[in-house]
């Protein structure tokens, strides 16, 4: 594989990483296609299944999906109370008034799981990843500038900050995937042991798979970027960069003119002719 193909392939890895980050964080925010199926856990009501009660609550990072008989509503839940969610659900359902006494407990439990059990490590990972990619763009742009000591120091600083942000983001992504997997398994186990509970809590594998995919693509991207922006001796290079040492780019300051050539060689004068001989 040529250096140009490797560089382009590495940069393209950022696209699926952003897609997996976005899908994981927008689960249960709306009823768009596939979004309600991305959640960390769901709470099922196994006691009362009338038309005025909630049958199931799906829990995402910033939203919840509530299932009734023949209907599914999704709405953002960040910063809201169970009472505010219940009022929003009553306003969005047609000709159905949700029983507060039967549904408030499910919403309270869903908010506790969302805010106190599942830690938003993935949000931090996505933010750090975005900052790292933006700083890489700034680093790449710096290679179009004229080479001098100030630009070189700036490149070193941006490179260190970019790689630090990306590696920390990768670590947070791995920690989030592991924690979600462990927490959903623990909730499944507690529900199985406590068979007398009114609610059954089960995990969902879709979100966990998306997080593992985000970790895999992020790791490959960081490894590729680390091999592109390498340090060789006391210089910082970019694989495939158009800037080379000693070259000038368009728009840079032109080189000073060459010194004038030396004066032409002056021939040495001929010696004077010898004097004529004296007469005898």
Backbone as a ProteinNet text record, in pm:
[ID]
protein_1_A
[PRIMARY]
XXXXXXXXXXXXXXXXXXXXXXXXXXXXXXXXXXXXXXXXXXXXXXXXXXXXXXXXXXXXXXXXXXXXXXXXXXXXXXXXXXXXXXXXXXXXXXXXXXXXXXXXXXXXXXXXXXXXXXXXXXXXXXXXXXXXXXXXXXXXXXXXXXXXXXXXXXXXXXXXXXXXXXXXXXXXXXXXXXXXXXXXXXXXXXXXXXXXXXXXXXXXXXXXXXXXXXXXXXXXXXXXXXXXXXXXXXXXXXXXXXXXXXXXXXXXXXXXXXXXXXXXXXXXXXXXXXXXXXXX
[TERTIARY]
84.9	0	87.9	60.4	136.1	100.5	190.6	169.7	42.5	15.1	-105.3	-231.7	-238.3	-355.8	-371.4	-260.5	-266.6	-316.3	-268.2	-309.8	-458.7	-507.6	-649.8	-735.6	-693.1	-768.2	-774.9	-665.7	-665.5	-762.3	-761.9	-852.7	-999.3	-1026.2	-1164.5	-1216.3	-1126.9	-1171.6	-1244.5	-1221.6	-1290.6	-1440.2	-1482.3	-1624.8	-1708.3	-1677.2	-1758	-1748.3	-1635.8	-1625.7	-1728.6	-1739.3	-1838.6	-1980.8	-2004.8	-2138.5	-2176.1	-2085	-2114.9	-2130.4	-2051.6	-2069.6	-2208.3	-2247.6	-2376.3	-2493.3	-2488.5	-2598.2	-2611	-2499.5	-2505	-2563.7	-2532.2	-2576.7	-2717.9	-2771.1	-2905.7	-3011.5	-2976.8	-3075.3	-3192	-3313.8	-3438.4	-3472.4	-3406.2	-3440	-3562	-3579.8	-3693.2	-3739.5	-3848.5	-3903.3	-3856.5	-3745.3	-3690.7	-3650.7	-3635	-3608.5	-3482.9	-3498.7	-3387.3	-3348.4	-3381.6	-3340.8	-3404.2	-3533.8	-3590.5	-3528.3	-3458.5	-3396.8	-3256.4	-3207	-3074.6	-3094.6	-3078.2	-3097.3	-3009.6	-2985.5	-2901.1	-2978.2	-3100.4	-3182.6	-3328.9	-3415.1	-3558.9	-3625.8	-3732.9	-3811.5	-3947.2	-3981.6	-4109.6	-4203.8	-4330.4	-4434.9	-4503.8	-4486.2	-4545.6	-4667.6	-4720.5	-4834.2	-4962.3	-4965.1	-5085.9	-5061.1	-5143	-5124.3	-5249.1	-5310.2	-5426.9	-5382.1	-5478.1	-5446.6	-5402.5	-5422.8	-5387	-5255.2	-5181.3	-5054	-4941.4	-4821.4	-4702.2	-4663.1	-4641.2	-4601	-4449.8	-4376.2	-4231.2	-4165.8	-4050.6	-3971.2	-3830.3	-3788.4	-3653.1	-3567.6	-3447.2	-3363.4	-3240.9	-3226.3	-3106.2	-3021.8	-2919.1	-2833.9	-2905.6	-2982.8	-3049	-3198.2	-3254.1	-3396	-3452.4	-3584.6	-3654.2	-3765.3	-3797	-3909.6	-4009.6	-4134.4	-4240.7	-4337.7	-4366.2	-4453.5	-4588	-4694.3	-4830.9	-4888.1	-5015.9	-5082.7	-5096.4	-5018.5	-5025	-4959.8	-4872.7	-4811.4	-4675.6	-4582.4	-4449	-4413.5	-4383.9	-4345.5	-4203.3	-4124.2	-3987	-3971.1	-3898.8	-3878.9	-3751.2	-3686.8	-3567.6	-3602.5	-3512	-3537.3	-3430.2	-3329.8	-3221.3	-3273.7	-3248.5	-3289.5	-3436.4	-3512.5	-3655.8	-3686.4	-3797.5	-3845.3	-3948.4	-3981.2	-4081.8	-4217.9	-4249.6	-4375.8	-4381.1	-4270.1	-4265.8	-4275.3	-4210.9	-4221.2	-4362.9	-4427.7	-4564.7	-4659.1	-4639.4	-4723.4	-4697.7	-4572.5	-4542.5	-4604	-4602.2	-4661.8	-4813.2	-4876.1	-5020.9	-5058.5	-4972.4	-5002.3	-4980.5	-4891.1	-4859.7	-4947.1	-5011.5	-5096.5	-5236.1	-5299.3	-5430.3	-5539.3	-5626.6	-5744.3	-5707.4	-5586.3	-5543.5	-5484.1	-5533.4	-5478.3	-5402.9	-5272.2	-5189.7	-5214.2	-5230.8	-5252.4	-5122.3	-5122	-5000.5	-4961.1	-5057.2	-5026.6	-4959.5	-4987.6	-4930.3	-4800	-4780.4	-4668.6	-4556.4	-4585	-4482.3	-4364	-4389.1	-4279.2	-4185.5	-4240	-4155.5	-4068.8	-4126.3	-4048.8	-3942.4	-3976.2	-3876.4	-3758.9	-3789.7	-3683.7	-3600.9	-3665.5	-3592.3	-3495.9	-3538.5	-3450.6	-3334.8	-3359.4	-3250.3	-3145.8	-3191.2	-3097	-3020.9	-3089.2	-3025.8	-2923.3	-2952	-2867.4	-2769.7	-2800	-2717.1	-2644.9	-2691	-2628.2	-2538.1	-2589.9	-2509.5	-2433.8	-2301.8	-2216.7	-2191.9	-2197.6	-2185.5	-2039.3	-1964.9	-1827.2	-1822.3	-1923.4	-1924	-1940.1	-2009.1	-2022.8	-1886.9	-1811.7	-1677.2	-1586.9	-1598.5	-1516.9	-1547.8	-1675	-1711.7	-1663.6	-1670.8	-1623.6	-1472.5	-1397.6	-1252.3	-1212.6	-1286.2	-1256	-1277.4	-1384.8	-1411.1	-1301.6	-1260.3	-1153.1	-1021.8	-994.9	-872.9	-870	-982.9	-988.6	-973.8	-1036	-1022.3	-878.3	-811.3	-671.7	-581.4	-616	-540.4	-555.3	-674.8	-696	-607.6	-598.2	-511.3	-365.2	-325.5	-187.9	-157.7	-251.4	-230.8	-219.8	-296.9	-290.3	-157	-96.1	29.7	143.4	130.8	236.5	237.2	136.1	136.3	204.7	240.7	306.6	456.8	522.5	666.5	737.5	844.4	919.4	1002	977.3	1062.5	1052.6	1128.4	1136.2	1003.1	932.2	804.9	701.5	692.7	597.7	632.9	760.9	802.5	760	781.3	738	586.8	515.1	369.4	323.6	391.4	355.6	375.6	485.7	509.3	397.9	356.9	252.3	119	81.2	-47	-45.3	66.2	74.4	57.2	126.2	113	-28.2	-91.8	-228.8	-326.2	-308.8	-399.7	-393.1	-272.8	-259.1	-304.9	-280.9	-327.6	-480.1	-546.5	-693	-747.8	-687.6	-738.3	-714.2	-598.3	-572.5	-660.6	-682.3	-772.3	-914.8	-956.6	-1089.5	-1103	-999.2	-1002.8	-1016.3	-944.9	-955	-1095	-1154.6	-1290.3	-1391.5	-1371.5	-1462.5	-1457	-1337.5	-1323.2	-1387	-1362.8	-1421.8	-1574	-1629.5	-1775	-1833.6	-1770.6	-1821.6	-1818.1	-1711	-1701.4	-1803.3	-1820.3	-1912.2	-2057.1	-2096.1	-2233.7	-2260.1	-2163.3	-2179.9	-2194.6	-2113.2	-2120.3	-2249.6	-2293	-2413.3	-2538.8	-2548.6	-2666.9	-2670.4	-2554.7	-2550.6	-2591.9	-2549.5	-2588	-2738.1	-2796.4	-2940.7	-3019.2	-2972.2	-3037.8	-3033.2	-2920	-2905.2	-2995.3	-2999.6	-3083.9	-3230.5	-3273.5	-3412.7	-3443.7	-3350.9	-3373.3	-3379.7	-3296.1	-3296.9	-3422.9	-3461.3	-3579.8	-3700.8	-3750.4	-3860.7	-3994	-4003.8	-4130.3	-4145.2	-4046.9	-4052.2	-4161.5	-4221	-4324.3	-4266.3	-4139.4	-4077	-3962.7	-3944.4	-3832.6	-3739.1	-3611.7	-3511.3	-3418.4	-3406.2	-3317.4	-3232.4	-3113.5	-3022.9	-3046.5	-2984.1	-2995.3	-2855.2	-2830.3	-2697	-2663.9	-2765	-2737.9	-2644.5	-2673	-2589	-2447.7	-2437	-2303.8	-2222.9	-2288.6	-2218.8	-2171.6	-2255.4	-2216.2	-2096.7	-2093.3	-1980.8	-1851.5	-1860.8	-1741	-1691.8	-1783	-1742	-1676.4	-1731.9	-1670.3	-1529.8	-1511.9	-1378	-1281.2	-1324.7	-1236.3	-1192	-1286.2	-1250.3	-1168.1	-1197.8	-1119	-975.7	-958	-823.3	-744.1	-807	-738.5	-702.6	-792.9	-766.5	-647.9	-642.9	-533.9	-400.4	-400	-276.3	-228.5	-321.7	-283.2	-230.6	-295.7	-251.5	-114.2	-91.1	39.1	151.8	122.4	225.1	240.4	139.6	149.1	231.7	197.5	268.9	377.6	493.7	603.1	713.1	793.5	909.7	1034.5	1113.9	1238.6	1352.1	1425.1	1529	1469.2	1508.5	1455	1352	1299.2	1200.7	1071.5	962	828.9	784.1	751	711.8	569.7	511.6	378.3	389.7	351.1	360.7	272.9	332.7	257.5	238.2	300.7	284.1	357.4	299.5	359.8	473.6	495.5	599.2	726.7	839.5	968.6	1067.1	1169.2	1270.3	1345.6	1357	1429.1	1343.5	1218.4	1129.4	1048.5	994.6	905.5	772.3	664.3	528.4	473.5	359.4	291.7	252	275.5	238.4	344.5	456.8	561	656.1	745.6	840.6	943.9	970.8	1067.9	1209	1292.7	1432.1	1502.9	1605.5	1680	1754.7	1779.7	1850.1	1992.8	2043.5	2180.8	2278.2	2395.6	2494.4	2543.2	2587.5	2634.9	2759.5	2776.2	2895.5	3022.5	3132.6	3259.8	3295.1	3374.7	3413.9	3493.6	3485.3	3559	3709.5	3773.3	3918.5	3992.1	4075	4153.4	4289	4324.3	4455.4	4571.6	4676.2	4795.6	4862	4908.9	4975	5107.2	5136.7	5261.3	5380.7	5492.1	5609.5	5657.9	5721.5	5770.6	5879.7	5890.7	5996.1	6135.2	6230.7	6367.9	6421.2	6509.8	6565.9	6653.9	6663.2	6750.1	6897.6	6975.8	7119.6	7193.3	7292.2	7372.1	7461.1	7486.4	7576.5	7720.9	7793.6	7932.8	8018.2
-120.8	0	125	219	340.7	431.6	529.2	619	701.5	744.4	823.8	746.3	619.7	537.1	511.5	487.7	465.1	588.9	706.6	830.3	855.9	836.6	858	758	631.8	530.9	560.9	613.5	649.2	762.8	865.5	978	936	841.8	796.2	717.6	664.6	592.3	683.5	813.6	905.7	911.4	883.3	892.7	787.5	656.8	560	579.6	629.3	655.9	759.5	869	971.3	915.7	830.4	772.5	687.3	603.8	518.1	599.5	705	793.5	857.7	909.1	978.1	883.3	763.9	668.9	627.5	605.7	563.3	671	796.7	905	952.5	922.9	968.9	860.5	748.1	642.5	686.5	651.2	679.5	827.7	911.9	1054.1	1081.6	1004.4	1023.1	887.4	890.4	767.1	744.8	807.3	784	637.9	596.9	456.5	407.1	303.6	241.7	307.5	434.5	505.3	445.7	407.7	349.2	216.2	149.4	20.7	34.7	156.8	180.4	228.9	141.2	178	89.9	137.7	63	-48.1	-18.9	-117.6	-81.6	-177.7	-152.3	-210.9	-144	-186.2	-230.9	-354.9	-410.5	-424	-387.9	-398.8	-533.3	-620.7	-753.2	-773.1	-665.8	-679.6	-629.1	-501.4	-439.3	-400.1	-445.4	-418.7	-357	-264.1	-196.3	-87	-30	73.3	204	221.8	346.8	336.6	230.9	214	194.7	217.9	200	52.9	-2.1	-142.2	-158.7	-63.7	-79.2	57.2	72.5	195.2	158.1	216.5	195.6	316.3	290.5	395.4	416.9	538.6	577.8	671.6	730	823.1	953.9	1004.3	1133.5	1128.2	1012	1000.9	868.9	861.1	737.7	713.8	587.3	547.8	473.5	514.4	457.5	384	260.6	175.6	159	184.1	158.7	46.4	19.6	-79.7	-21.3	-73	-28.2	104.3	155.3	285.5	291	365.5	386.3	533	599.7	740.5	753.1	838.2	865.7	1016.3	1055.1	1196.4	1215.6	1333.6	1361.4	1368.3	1317.6	1313.3	1383.7	1441.2	1505.1	1625.5	1627.5	1738.6	1742.6	1638.7	1636.8	1543.1	1570.1	1483.9	1386.3	1288.4	1191.3	1257	1358	1428.8	1503.8	1569.5	1640.6	1543.5	1428.6	1328.3	1275.3	1255.8	1204.2	1304.1	1432.8	1534.9	1540.7	1526.3	1525.4	1404.7	1290.9	1171	1183.1	1241.5	1262.4	1356.3	1455.6	1549.6	1487	1388.3	1330.9	1211.9	1148.7	1033.4	1080.6	1009.4	1048	973.3	1052.3	997.8	895.2	908.5	818.1	902	885.5	950.1	845.5	866.7	767.4	774.3	659.8	651.9	683.1	791.4	831.2	730.5	673.5	578.4	452.8	412.6	290.6	316.9	438	464.9	546.9	619.4	704.6	623.9	507.3	425.3	380.9	346.2	304.1	419.3	538.2	653	692.2	685.6	714.4	617.7	489.9	389.9	411.2	447.8	472.1	589.6	697	812.6	781	699.2	659.2	578.4	485.2	405.5	493.6	588.8	674	769.5	826.4	931.9	884.5	776.1	735.6	602.6	520.1	388.8	389.7	438.2	443.1	575.4	567.3	685.9	726.2	855.6	905.4	916.9	807.6	808.7	824.4	772.1	778	921.3	1003.7	1144.6	1213.8	1187.6	1245.4	1195.9	1066.6	1010.8	1077.8	1099	1164.7	1308.2	1380.1	1518.5	1525.5	1439.9	1439.2	1398.4	1304.5	1260.3	1374.4	1449.3	1562.4	1667.8	1699.7	1797.4	1747.4	1617.5	1562.3	1569.4	1539.9	1546.6	1691.2	1784.9	1925.7	1974.1	1932.6	1972.8	1909.4	1788.9	1728.3	1808.6	1861.2	1945.3	2069.8	2129.2	2246.4	2207.8	2090.1	2044.1	2023	1962.8	1940	2071.6	2169.6	2299.5	2368.8	2341.5	2408.6	2366.7	2251.5	2207.1	2284.4	2366.5	2451.1	2584.8	2611.5	2737.6	2725.2	2840.6	2841	2783	2709.3	2644.2	2747.3	2758.6	2838.3	2781.9	2839.2	2784.3	2796.5	2907.6	2926.4	2825.6	2803	2705.5	2564.9	2533.4	2400.3	2374.6	2472.2	2455.8	2440.9	2515.4	2505.3	2366.9	2311.4	2177.2	2073.5	2083.1	1989.1	1997	2118.8	2136.2	2079.8	2111.6	2063.3	1911.7	1855.9	1710.5	1641.7	1690.8	1629.9	1639.4	1756.5	1772.7	1684.3	1675.3	1593.8	1446.9	1393.3	1251.6	1223.5	1317.4	1297	1291.3	1383.1	1383	1255.1	1210	1090.8	964.5	953.7	834.7	831.8	946.6	951.1	918.4	968	934.5	784.6	722	577.1	502.8	548.4	484.3	499.9	618.5	639.2	555	539.4	455.6	310.9	260.6	123.8	109.5	206.6	200.2	204.7	285.3	293.2	162.2	101.5	-25.9	-134.5	-138.8	-239.4	-213.8	-86.7	-56.1	-83.7	-49.4	-76.7	-226.2	-302.2	-447.2	-505.4	-457.9	-509.1	-466.4	-343.3	-294.2	-363.4	-383	-452.3	-597.8	-661.3	-799.2	-804.5	-705.4	-702.4	-680.2	-591.6	-568.6	-692.8	-763.2	-889	-990.5	-999.1	-1097.4	-1063	-934.6	-894.8	-922.8	-896.9	-923.5	-1072.2	-1155	-1299.9	-1352.1	-1297.1	-1342.8	-1297.3	-1170.1	-1115.1	-1136.9	-1256.5	-1291	-1231.7	-1180.7	-1123.7	-976	-917.2	-774.9	-747.3	-628.4	-589	-560.9	-520.6	-481	-576.5	-596.5	-677.8	-588.6	-585.3	-500.5	-589.4	-559.5	-634.4	-537.7	-583.1	-501.4	-519.8	-435.5	-438.9	-442.4	-533.3	-552.1	-453.9	-388.8	-300.6	-186.5	-120.1	-8.9	-55.7	-170.1	-220.2	-251.8	-307.8	-336.7	-207.5	-105	23.2	83.4	69.2	123.7	47.1	-84.2	-160.9	-127.5	-104	-62.2	75.7	166.2	298.5	287.1	199.5	179.9	124	25.4	-36.5	64.3	141.2	237.6	353.2	393.8	499.9	455.2	332.1	280.1	272.3	222	215.6	355.1	450.5	587.3	647.2	627.9	685.4	620.9	489.9	423.1	472.5	490.7	541.3	683	768.6	907.7	914.9	830.1	830.3	792.7	707.9	670.2	772.6	855.8	959.5	1077.5	1128.9	1243.9	1190.5	1164.4	1102.8	1204.5	1174.2	1255.7	1182.5	1250.3	1194	1285.7	1239.9	1324.9	1444.8	1563.2	1685.9	1752.4	1679.6	1735.8	1658.1	1723.9	1663.1	1654.6	1532.8	1513.1	1465.3	1486.7	1437.7	1350.2	1223	1129.6	1177.4	1201.6	1248	1397.6	1471.5	1615.9	1675.4	1781.3	1845.3	1937.6	1963.4	2054.5	1977.9	2023.2	1960.4	2065.1	2016.1	2106.2	2170.4	2301.9	2373.3	2416.5	2369.5	2407.7	2527.8	2599.2	2709.9	2679.1	2717	2693.5	2819.2	2803.1	2916.5	3014.6	3140.2	3241.2	3265.9	3190.8	3212.3	3321.1	3363	3468.7	3413.3	3479.6	3425.6	3428.6	3344.7	3340.9	3468.4	3512.9	3633.4	3606.3	3711.4	3691.2	3644.2	3577.4	3529.3	3646.8	3633.4	3743.2	3763.4	3884.6	3911.7	3829.9	3795.9	3717.8	3799.8	3734.5	3809.3	3882.6	3988.4	4063.8	3976	4006.8	3924.2	3930.1	3826.5	3815.6	3916	3996.1	4095.8	4036.1	4034.9	3977.4	4062.3	3996.3	4066.2	4140.1	4263.6	4337.1	4271.2	4282.4	4225.3	4308.8	4247.1	4327.1	4415.4	4528.3	4617.7	4549.4	4584.2	4523.6	4564.1	4481.1	4517	4637.1	4714.4	4832.3	4788.8	4872.3	4837.2	4833.2	4753.2	4746	4876.8	4907.2	5028.3	5013.4	5122	5112.8	5089.8	5018.9	4987.9	5110
0	0	0	-86.3	-93.1	23.7	47.3	160.3	143.5	18.7	-3	26.3	-15.7	11.9	161.2	229	373.6	445.9	403.9	468.4	447.5	325.9	298.1	374.5	376.9	451.3	599.3	653.9	796.2	824.3	741	762.1	746.5	657.1	638.2	758	841	960.5	1058.8	1049	1139.5	1111.8	988.3	953.5	1026	1016.6	1092.7	1243.1	1291.5	1435.6	1478.5	1403	1435.5	1423.4	1325.8	1308.7	1429.4	1476.6	1590.9	1719.3	1733.5	1848.5	1845.3	1729.3	1718.1	1742.3	1684.5	1703.9	1849.9	1915.5	2055.4	2145.3	2117.2	2204.6	2174.5	2056.6	2021.3	2037.3	2097.5	2116.4	2203.1	2161.3	2234.2	2240.8	2163.2	2163.4	2076.8	1969.8	1880.3	1829.8	1753.4	1696.4	1553.1	1513.6	1379.9	1363.9	1240.2	1211.4	1282.7	1364.5	1434.7	1564.4	1586.2	1707.6	1833.7	1834.7	1957.2	1997.9	1907.3	1940.1	1997.6	2011.5	2069.9	2213.2	2308.2	2448.9	2535.7	2657.5	2751.1	2820.1	2862.1	2933.2	2914.5	2941.1	2935.2	3058.8	3100	3216.2	3165	3190.3	3145.4	3263.5	3241.3	3342.9	3325	3422.8	3412.9	3498.2	3557.5	3649.7	3585.9	3550	3497.3	3352.3	3261.8	3118.6	3057.1	3126	3071.3	2974.7	2904.6	2805.4	2869.2	2998.5	3065.4	3140.6	3123.8	3193	3092.4	3141.1	3058.4	3059.9	2941.5	2932.3	2940.3	2884.7	2875.9	2864.8	2928.5	2920.4	2874.3	2762.8	2711.5	2748.5	2793.9	2851.8	2764.1	2711.8	2639.3	2723.2	2661.6	2735.4	2765.2	2669.4	2687	2656.5	2638.5	2608.5	2655.8	2656.7	2692	2590.4	2570.3	2486.6	2574.2	2566.9	2649.2	2558.1	2592.2	2511.1	2580.1	2503.4	2547.9	2461.9	2478.9	2395.2	2254.3	2159.9	2021.5	1993.7	2081.1	2059.2	2128.6	2066.1	2122	2107.6	2218.8	2219.8	2273.7	2209.5	2252.8	2270.9	2374.1	2400.8	2480.1	2468.4	2548.7	2696.6	2779.1	2923.4	3004.5	2940.9	3014.7	3092	3222	3306.7	3341.3	3312.3	3340.5	3457	3523.2	3630.7	3575.5	3658	3614.5	3594	3674.9	3656.3	3524.7	3488	3360.3	3243.3	3255.1	3149.2	3136.7	3250	3246.8	3181.7	3210	3146.4	2995.8	2955.8	2812.2	2743.4	2810.5	2751.8	2742.7	2843	2837.7	2723.9	2698.8	2590.9	2453.7	2444.7	2314.2	2278.5	2376.3	2346.4	2310.1	2219.9	2169.7	2245.7	2310.1	2378.5	2485.8	2541.6	2648.2	2759.6	2880.4	2998.3	3078.9	3094.4	3161.2	3310.6	3371.1	3514.9	3587.4	3664.9	3735.4	3841.5	3909.5	4016.5	3964.2	3842.7	3787	3712	3662.2	3571.9	3633.9	3743.1	3802.2	3852.5	3909.7	3961.4	3849.6	3734.4	3622.7	3572.2	3563.1	3517.6	3619.2	3748.1	3851.4	3842.6	3827.5	3816.4	3690.1	3580.7	3455.8	3469.3	3535.1	3553.1	3646.6	3748.3	3838.4	3762.1	3680.4	3600.9	3503	3443.3	3342.3	3402	3517.1	3572.4	3678.8	3747.5	3860.9	3840.9	3750.8	3731.1	3608.3	3496.7	3374.6	3369.8	3385.8	3383.4	3237.7	3212.3	3074.2	3031.1	3041.6	2992.7	2841.5	2774	2628.1	2578.7	2654.8	2617	2622.7	2729.3	2741.8	2629	2596.9	2488.6	2355.2	2325.5	2200.5	2192.8	2305.4	2307.1	2285.7	2355.3	2338.9	2197	2140.8	2004.3	1904.6	1921.6	1832.5	1843	1965.4	1983.8	1924.3	1938.1	1881.2	1730	1665.8	1519.3	1471.2	1540.8	1502.4	1517.6	1624	1641.7	1536.1	1490.4	1380.2	1251.1	1228.7	1111	1117.8	1237	1253.5	1230.9	1281.5	1261	1112.9	1041.7	898.6	823	862.4	796	821.5	937.3	969.8	877.9	810.1	720.3	588.7	564.6	445.1	469.6	594.6	627	603.2	600.2	578.1	699.5	674.9	781.2	856.7	987.9	1074.8	1216.2	1306.6	1442.5	1516.1	1497.2	1566.4	1518.3	1387.9	1333.7	1379.8	1388.4	1432.7	1576.5	1664	1803.4	1811.8	1730.5	1731.2	1685.4	1586	1539.3	1649	1721.2	1830.4	1934.4	1968.5	2069.7	2022.1	1898.4	1845.8	1831.4	1787.2	1773.1	1907.8	2010.8	2142.6	2197.1	2180.1	2228.9	2151.8	2020.3	1938.7	1977.4	1985	2018.7	2161.2	2252.6	2390.1	2395.9	2326.8	2324.9	2263.1	2155.1	2086.9	2169	2232.5	2314.2	2438.6	2501.2	2617.3	2574.8	2458.3	2407.1	2384	2330.3	2309.4	2441.4	2543.4	2674.6	2733.9	2720.3	2771.4	2694.3	2564.5	2485.7	2531.5	2556.1	2606.4	2744.2	2832.1	2966.2	2960.5	2869.5	2857.4	2808.1	2707.5	2655.6	2762.5	2839.9	2946.3	3056.8	3095.2	3204.9	3166.7	3043.7	3000.6	2997	2950.5	2946.8	3087.2	3180.7	3317.4	3386.6	3365.3	3432.6	3381.9	3252.2	3200	3245.6	3253.5	3303.9	3450.1	3528.7	3669.7	3686.2	3605.1	3614	3573.7	3472.1	3433.6	3546.7	3612.8	3720.8	3839.1	3874.7	3988.3	3958.8	3836.6	3800.2	3804.8	3760.5	3764.2	3907.1	3993.3	4133.1	4204.2	4184.3	4250.1	4159.1	4157.6	4067.1	4110	4232.2	4280.7	4246.4	4180.1	4148	4045.2	4056.1	3959.5	3822	3817.1	3691.8	3658.4	3530.1	3482.8	3401.5	3442	3377.5	3295.9	3170.2	3081.1	3000.5	2963.7	2883.8	2735.1	2658.1	2512.6	2453.4	2362.1	2306.5	2194.4	2135.5	2021.5	2059.5	2170.9	2213.8	2245.2	2309.4	2343	2217.6	2115.9	1990.1	1923.7	1923.6	1865.4	1938.2	2069.8	2144.9	2117.1	2103.1	2069.6	1929	1836	1701.9	1704.7	1784.6	1798.2	1855.8	1953.3	2010.6	1906.6	1828.4	1729.6	1623.6	1568.6	1464.6	1521.7	1644.5	1707	1730.2	1776.7	1799.5	1669.1	1562.7	1433.8	1382.6	1402.9	1358.8	1434	1564.7	1643.8	1607.1	1587.6	1547.5	1411.1	1318.2	1187.1	1192.2	1269.6	1281.1	1347.6	1447.4	1514.5	1419.5	1321.2	1224	1111.9	1091	987.5	1036.8	1154.4	1210.6	1303.6	1247.6	1321.6	1347	1448.9	1481.5	1434.5	1354.4	1304.5	1348.3	1447.4	1503.1	1572.9	1530.4	1588.2	1498.3	1400	1308.2	1317.8	1285.2	1283.2	1138.7	1094.6	956.1	945	827.2	794.5	672	685.9	574.3	460.3	345.9	229.2	224.4	316.8	314.6	196.4	141.9	25.5	62.4	191.8	236.2	261.7	208.3	228.1	275.2	342.3	393.4	277.8	283.4	179.6	63.9	51.8	-57	-15.2	-112.5	-85.9	-145.4	-75.2	-119.6	-183.4	-243.4	-303.3	-195.5	-220.9	-124.6	-19.8	-19.5	79.3	30.5	117.8	84.7	-12.3	-126.7	-223.5	-167.3	-222.9	-182.1	-226	-151	-193	-322.7	-400.8	-529.3	-507.1	-607.7	-601.9	-607	-545.8	-552.4	-695.1	-727.2	-865.2	-896	-1021	-1057.9	-1039.8	-1020.2	-1005.3	-1134.3	-1123.9	-1245.5	-1340.5	-1467.7	-1566	-1542.3	-1580.7	-1561.1	-1651.3	-1588.8	-1664.3	-1701.3	-1828.2	-1865.6	-1814.2	-1779.7	-1733.5	-1850.9	-1825.8	-1937	-1976.3	-2103.7	-2153.8	-2106.3	-2080.2	-2039.2	-2155.2	-2124.1	-2232.4	-2313.8	-2438	-2522.2	-2472.8	-2495.3	-2451.1	-2529.4	-2469	-2539.8	-2656.8	-2756.1	-2871.9	-2829.6	-2896.9	-2860.6	-2892.9	-2813.5	-2832.5	-2957.2	-3027.4	-3144.4	-3099.9	-3180.9	-3152.7	-3180.6
[MASK]
++++++++++++++++++++++++++++++++++++++++++++++++++++++++++++++++++++++++++++++++++++++++++++++++++++++++++++++++++++++++++++++++++++++++++++++++++++++++++++++++++++++++++++++++++++++++++++++++++++++++++++++++++++++++++++++++++++++++++++++++++++++++++++++++++++++++++++++++++++++++

